[in-house]
Short mmCIF file of C-alpha atoms in Angstrom, two decimals:
data_model
loop_
_atom_site.label_atom_id
_atom_site.label_comp_id
_atom_site.label_asym_id
_atom_site.label_seq_id
_atom_site.Cartn_x
_atom_site.Cartn_y
_atom_site.Cartn_z
CA MET C 1 -10.57 -20.09 3.50
CA THR C 2 -6.90 -21.09 3.06
CA ASP C 3 -6.20 -19.24 -0.12
CA THR C 4 -7.14 -15.81 1.55
CA ALA C 5 -5.63 -13.64 3.92
CA VAL C 6 -6.22 -10.72 6.50
CA VAL C 7 -4.17 -7.46 6.40
CA VAL C 8 -4.54 -4.89 9.03
CA VAL C 9 -2.71 -1.84 8.72
CA ALA C 10 -1.89 -0.30 12.68
CA TRP C 11 -0.65 2.67 14.15
CA ASN C 12 -0.62 2.60 17.82
CA GLY C 13 -3.97 0.80 17.91
CA GLY C 14 -3.76 -0.36 21.42
CA GLU C 15 -7.26 -1.81 22.59
CA LYS C 16 -8.83 -0.99 19.33
CA LEU C 17 -6.39 -2.94 17.21
CA ALA C 18 -6.81 -5.89 20.12
CA ARG C 19 -10.44 -6.00 19.54
CA CYS C 20 -10.07 -6.07 15.69
CA LEU C 21 -7.70 -8.73 15.85
CA ARG C 22 -9.93 -11.28 18.46
CA SER C 23 -12.99 -10.49 16.15
CA VAL C 24 -10.74 -11.42 12.92
CA ARG C 25 -9.85 -14.33 15.16
CA ARG C 26 -13.59 -15.66 15.97
CA GLN C 27 -13.97 -16.41 12.14
CA PHE C 28 -10.85 -16.97 10.58
CA GLU C 29 -8.01 -19.38 10.97
CA GLY C 30 -5.78 -18.21 8.03
CA ASP C 31 -2.78 -15.86 7.98
CA VAL C 32 -3.28 -12.13 9.43
CA CYS C 33 -0.66 -9.84 8.70
CA VAL C 34 -0.39 -6.65 10.52
CA VAL C 35 1.57 -3.75 9.12
CA ASP C 36 3.07 -1.65 11.90
CA ASN C 37 3.23 2.04 10.95
CA ALA C 38 6.32 2.90 13.31
CA SER C 39 4.08 2.59 16.76
CA GLU C 40 5.76 3.36 20.10
CA PRO C 41 7.92 0.50 21.49
CA GLY C 42 5.32 -0.16 24.17
CA GLU C 43 3.12 -0.87 21.42
CA ARG C 44 5.51 -2.86 19.10
CA GLU C 45 6.07 -4.90 22.27
CA ARG C 46 2.59 -5.83 22.53
CA LEU C 47 2.36 -6.98 18.98
CA VAL C 48 5.25 -9.27 19.17
CA ALA C 49 3.84 -10.99 22.33
CA HIS C 50 0.37 -11.35 20.13
CA ALA C 51 2.67 -12.77 17.66
CA ARG C 52 4.01 -15.22 19.61
CA GLU C 53 0.72 -16.75 20.94
CA ASP C 54 -1.33 -16.49 17.81
CA GLY C 55 1.15 -18.71 15.25
CA ARG C 56 -0.64 -17.61 12.20
CA CYS C 57 -0.07 -13.63 12.67
CA GLU C 58 2.67 -12.21 10.74
CA LEU C 59 4.29 -8.67 11.68
CA LEU C 60 5.65 -6.15 8.98
CA PHE C 61 7.52 -3.38 10.79
CA SER C 62 7.69 -0.22 8.95
CA ALA C 63 10.83 2.13 10.29
CA GLU C 64 8.28 5.15 9.62
CA ASN C 65 4.61 6.04 9.22
CA VAL C 66 4.54 5.51 5.93
CA GLY C 67 0.68 5.95 5.93
CA PHE C 68 -2.26 3.92 5.54
CA ALA C 69 -2.36 3.21 1.65
CA GLU C 70 1.31 2.49 1.43
CA GLY C 71 1.04 0.27 4.69
CA ALA C 72 -1.84 -1.54 3.34
CA ASN C 73 0.07 -1.87 -0.12
CA ARG C 74 2.89 -3.92 1.99
CA GLY C 75 0.69 -5.98 3.53
CA LEU C 76 -0.91 -6.93 0.44
CA ARG C 77 1.95 -7.81 -1.70
CA HIS C 78 3.18 -9.95 1.13
CA ALA C 79 -0.15 -11.91 1.35
CA PHE C 80 -0.53 -12.00 -2.36
CA GLU C 81 3.49 -13.02 -2.86
CA LYS C 82 2.59 -16.19 -0.33
CA ASN C 83 -0.12 -17.09 -3.04
CA ALA C 84 -3.25 -15.42 -1.70
CA ARG C 85 -6.07 -15.25 -4.25
CA ALA C 86 -7.63 -12.59 -2.13
CA ALA C 87 -7.06 -10.61 0.95
CA PHE C 88 -8.89 -8.72 3.33
CA LEU C 89 -7.87 -5.23 4.26
CA LEU C 90 -9.21 -3.70 7.68
CA THR C 91 -8.38 -0.72 9.74
CA GLN C 92 -7.33 -1.27 13.27
CA ASP C 93 -10.68 0.37 14.30
CA VAL C 94 -12.88 -2.01 12.58
CA VAL C 95 -14.61 -4.86 14.43
CA LEU C 96 -16.21 -7.68 12.36
CA GLU C 97 -19.57 -8.88 13.04
CA GLU C 98 -20.32 -12.86 13.16
CA GLY C 99 -19.52 -14.28 9.55
CA ALA C 100 -18.58 -11.18 7.77
CA LEU C 101 -15.23 -12.30 6.26
CA GLU C 102 -16.98 -15.60 5.01
CA LYS C 103 -19.66 -13.87 3.38
CA LEU C 104 -17.58 -11.37 1.78
CA ARG C 105 -15.70 -14.64 0.13
CA GLU C 106 -18.51 -16.40 -1.06
CA THR C 107 -19.61 -13.10 -2.99
CA TRP C 108 -16.19 -12.80 -3.88
CA GLU C 109 -16.42 -16.41 -5.67
CA SER C 110 -20.02 -16.06 -7.05
CA HIS C 111 -19.05 -13.02 -9.19
CA PRO C 112 -15.77 -13.80 -11.32
CA ASP C 113 -15.75 -9.82 -12.16
CA ALA C 114 -15.19 -8.61 -8.83
CA GLY C 115 -12.13 -6.87 -7.64
CA VAL C 116 -13.61 -5.41 -4.45
CA VAL C 117 -16.15 -7.01 -2.03
CA GLY C 118 -17.48 -4.59 1.08
CA PRO C 119 -19.61 -5.08 3.82
CA VAL C 120 -22.39 -2.66 5.48
CA VAL C 121 -20.51 -0.37 7.61
CA VAL C 122 -21.89 0.99 10.77
CA ASP C 123 -20.94 3.59 13.18
CA GLU C 124 -20.03 2.03 16.55
CA SER C 125 -19.64 5.46 18.54
CA ALA C 126 -22.94 6.73 17.54
CA GLY C 127 -25.27 3.94 18.48
CA GLY C 128 -25.05 1.69 15.30
CA ARG C 129 -25.72 4.56 12.98
CA GLU C 130 -25.48 2.86 9.33
CA LEU C 131 -22.57 4.58 7.37
CA SER C 132 -22.61 2.93 4.63
CA ARG C 133 -23.89 0.15 2.33
CA GLY C 134 -21.97 1.03 -0.85
CA GLU C 135 -20.82 4.15 -1.81
CA TRP C 136 -21.66 6.24 -5.37
CA PHE C 137 -18.25 7.65 -6.33
CA SER C 138 -18.14 10.30 -8.96
CA LEU C 139 -15.65 12.76 -9.31
CA PRO C 140 -17.98 15.51 -10.31
CA LEU C 141 -20.22 14.89 -7.17
CA LEU C 142 -17.40 14.06 -4.53
CA CYS C 143 -17.78 17.42 -2.58
CA ILE C 144 -21.53 16.68 -2.16
CA PRO C 145 -21.95 15.13 1.68
CA ARG C 146 -21.46 11.58 1.29
CA THR C 147 -24.50 10.64 2.86
CA LEU C 148 -26.25 11.98 0.07
CA LEU C 149 -24.21 9.74 -2.38
CA ARG C 150 -24.48 6.49 -0.81
CA TYR C 151 -26.67 3.60 -1.96
CA ARG C 152 -29.95 2.92 0.03
CA GLY C 153 -32.70 0.58 0.39
CA ALA C 154 -32.53 -3.06 2.50
CA ARG C 155 -31.51 -5.77 0.32
CA SER C 156 -30.89 -9.32 1.33
CA PHE C 157 -28.53 -10.28 -1.78
CA PRO C 158 -25.15 -8.80 -3.19
CA TYR C 159 -25.62 -5.95 -5.61
CA GLU C 160 -23.00 -4.00 -7.63
CA VAL C 161 -21.78 -0.73 -6.27
CA ARG C 162 -19.35 2.54 -7.55
CA GLY C 163 -17.44 2.48 -4.48
CA VAL C 164 -16.86 0.99 -0.53
CA LEU C 165 -15.57 2.74 2.50
CA GLY C 166 -11.83 2.01 2.98
CA CYS C 167 -12.13 1.09 6.52
CA ALA C 168 -12.61 -3.01 5.35
CA PHE C 169 -13.30 -4.73 2.16
CA LEU C 170 -11.98 -7.90 0.45
CA LEU C 171 -9.62 -7.40 -2.65
CA SER C 172 -8.66 -9.90 -5.13
CA ARG C 173 -4.99 -10.66 -6.13
CA GLU C 174 -6.30 -9.83 -10.06
CA ALA C 175 -7.40 -6.53 -9.12
CA PHE C 176 -4.36 -5.65 -6.89
CA PHE C 177 -1.88 -6.05 -9.57
CA ARG C 178 -4.10 -5.06 -12.58
CA VAL C 179 -4.28 -1.46 -11.16
CA GLY C 180 -0.99 -1.12 -8.67
CA GLY C 181 -2.90 -1.37 -5.57
CA LEU C 182 -3.31 1.79 -3.45
CA ASP C 183 -1.57 5.11 -4.22
CA GLY C 184 0.70 5.73 -1.50
CA ARG C 185 0.60 9.53 -2.14
CA PHE C 186 -2.90 10.20 -0.31
CA PHE C 187 -0.92 8.68 2.66
CA ALA C 188 -4.60 8.51 4.43
CA TYR C 189 -8.15 9.21 3.38
CA TYR C 190 -9.55 9.02 -0.39
CA GLU C 191 -7.46 6.38 -1.09
CA GLU C 192 -10.31 3.89 -1.58
CA VAL C 193 -11.96 6.03 -3.53
CA ASP C 194 -9.22 6.17 -6.07
CA LEU C 195 -8.80 2.96 -6.15
CA CYS C 196 -12.59 2.29 -6.90
CA ILE C 197 -12.55 4.32 -9.77
CA ARG C 198 -9.36 2.77 -11.25
CA LEU C 199 -10.78 -0.65 -10.72
CA ARG C 200 -14.06 0.40 -12.51
CA ARG C 201 -12.12 1.94 -15.33
CA ALA C 202 -10.23 -1.09 -15.29
CA GLY C 203 -13.17 -3.32 -15.97
CA LEU C 204 -13.41 -4.62 -12.62
CA ARG C 205 -16.85 -4.50 -10.55
CA ILE C 206 -17.43 -3.72 -6.86
CA TYR C 207 -20.07 -5.42 -5.03
CA VAL C 208 -21.46 -5.19 -1.25
CA ASP C 209 -22.99 -8.12 0.40
CA PRO C 210 -25.07 -6.74 2.89
CA ARG C 211 -25.40 -9.97 4.73
CA ALA C 212 -21.82 -9.08 6.08
CA ARG C 213 -21.47 -6.32 8.67
CA VAL C 214 -18.74 -4.38 10.61
CA ARG C 215 -18.69 -1.89 13.24
CA HIS C 216 -16.21 1.05 12.68
CA ASP C 217 -15.43 3.65 15.38
CA GLY C 218 -13.32 6.30 13.96
CA TRP C 219 -15.37 8.28 11.18
CA ARG C 220 -14.32 11.77 10.45
CA GLY C 221 -16.46 14.12 8.01
CA PHE C 222 -15.33 17.26 7.00
CA TYR C 223 -17.78 19.09 9.75
CA ARG C 224 -16.82 16.82 12.51
CA GLY C 225 -14.18 15.17 14.30
CA LEU C 226 -11.04 16.31 12.36
CA GLY C 227 -8.02 17.34 14.17
CA PRO C 228 -5.09 19.18 12.20
CA GLU C 229 -3.50 16.58 10.40
CA SER C 230 -6.47 14.96 9.20
CA ALA C 231 -7.90 18.30 8.06
CA VAL C 232 -4.62 18.75 5.92
CA LEU C 233 -4.83 15.59 4.30
CA LYS C 234 -8.77 15.59 3.65
CA ALA C 235 -8.60 19.01 1.86
CA ARG C 236 -5.02 18.02 -0.02
CA ASN C 237 -6.39 14.43 -0.97
CA LEU C 238 -9.78 15.28 -2.38
CA LEU C 239 -8.53 18.30 -4.51
CA GLY C 240 -5.60 15.64 -5.44
CA LEU C 241 -7.87 13.06 -6.56
CA ALA C 242 -9.68 15.43 -8.81
CA TRP C 243 -6.21 16.53 -10.54
CA LYS C 244 -5.46 12.97 -11.02
CA LEU C 245 -8.45 11.18 -12.34
CA GLY C 246 -10.91 13.84 -13.58
CA ASN C 247 -10.81 15.31 -17.45
CA GLY C 248 -11.53 19.25 -17.95
CA PRO C 249 -15.30 19.15 -17.84
CA GLU C 250 -15.24 17.36 -14.24
CA VAL C 251 -12.32 19.31 -12.88
CA ALA C 252 -14.46 22.80 -13.86
CA PHE C 253 -17.20 21.46 -12.15
CA PHE C 254 -15.64 20.04 -9.14
CA LEU C 255 -13.57 23.41 -8.23
CA PRO C 256 -16.42 25.47 -7.01
CA THR C 257 -17.91 22.91 -5.03
CA TYR C 258 -14.52 21.77 -3.35
CA ALA C 259 -13.97 25.18 -2.70
CA ALA C 260 -17.22 25.85 -0.70
CA LEU C 261 -16.90 22.82 1.01
CA VAL C 262 -13.29 23.85 2.39
CA LEU C 263 -14.19 26.93 2.95
CA SER C 264 -17.70 26.13 5.04
CA SER C 265 -15.93 23.50 6.91
CA ALA C 266 -13.15 26.02 7.54
CA GLY C 267 -15.35 28.66 9.05
CA VAL C 268 -17.39 25.86 11.09
CA TYR C 269 -14.28 25.20 12.88
CA LEU C 270 -13.84 28.63 13.36
CA LEU C 271 -16.91 29.35 15.11
CA ARG C 272 -16.18 26.47 16.96
CA GLY C 273 -12.78 28.06 18.05
CA ARG C 274 -10.75 25.21 16.32
CA ARG C 275 -8.40 27.85 14.69
CA ASP C 276 -5.82 25.10 14.08
CA VAL C 277 -8.29 22.93 12.04
CA ALA C 278 -9.40 25.57 9.99
CA ARG C 279 -5.78 26.60 9.37
CA ALA C 280 -5.18 23.25 8.35
CA LEU C 281 -8.10 22.74 5.62
CA LEU C 282 -6.67 26.20 4.20
CA HIS C 283 -2.96 24.50 4.13
CA GLY C 284 -4.37 21.25 2.59
CA MET C 285 -6.13 22.97 -0.06
CA SER C 286 -2.90 25.10 -1.07
CA THR C 287 -0.81 22.50 -0.76
CA ALA C 288 -3.00 20.51 -3.39
CA TRP C 289 -2.95 23.59 -5.77
CA ARG C 290 0.89 23.89 -5.69
CA GLU C 291 1.30 20.03 -6.03
CA ARG C 292 -1.42 19.69 -9.37
CA LYS C 293 1.71 18.43 -11.75
CA ARG C 294 2.48 16.00 -9.50
CA TRP C 295 -0.80 14.43 -8.79
CA ARG C 296 -1.47 14.48 -12.65
CA SER C 297 1.85 12.53 -13.27
#
């Protein structure tokens, strides 16, 4: 896989990042680029020590936390400027199962129209419960629980989907430059939804290879696992995505379901005694409403 690279976006990753990198090295000998989003000094020192041991690990340090989307862009540009034809983009809380990267590459090579190839994702913190084998991304339906919009059924061969989860996927060089990479305005959450929709509109296809599997430890939905910062981003970005990509009828259908999702989620967190998260959800909603002209530009 000499013409491919791995890009990992990290922020105070600690042992999670170490596990991710170990799983990469068990199956990949090419260049690994770690983009550090202004981690604490101790974490940066640990990364420098790791890079000294691993001669093919490159570090890109950001002076400030630019978010996952822009951090990914920096790492991907670096990989493609070094003539990689494709890059595996990973979050720090992913562990690759055996042979995952090779299977993703095989599918990409056998499908010339592929912009993205993703794996099956399982939830490591929930005993291996399957999170995704492909996503049915459609703007009017994005507020329906994502468990209802996922591809189902056992398959032993790659198949086309509308989208993949953003924790791990292969992205081709052509796809990156055709659509301009990820949109840094998202910072984190829904940037992969935006990317997949834009890729499909640009004529590229998205595949999942069920033979490739990764374990993810960090899943957060509207009704569980949110802190105040992630709550603001999820509420803001979901509406921002509709402003950015939706047409009139799509937005008209989307807005009531979006309001129901955010308000019901805020109610759930209030019942749990988490007023901070409830307030953050409402703040994210109001922020996206005020920013609607910026999202459309």
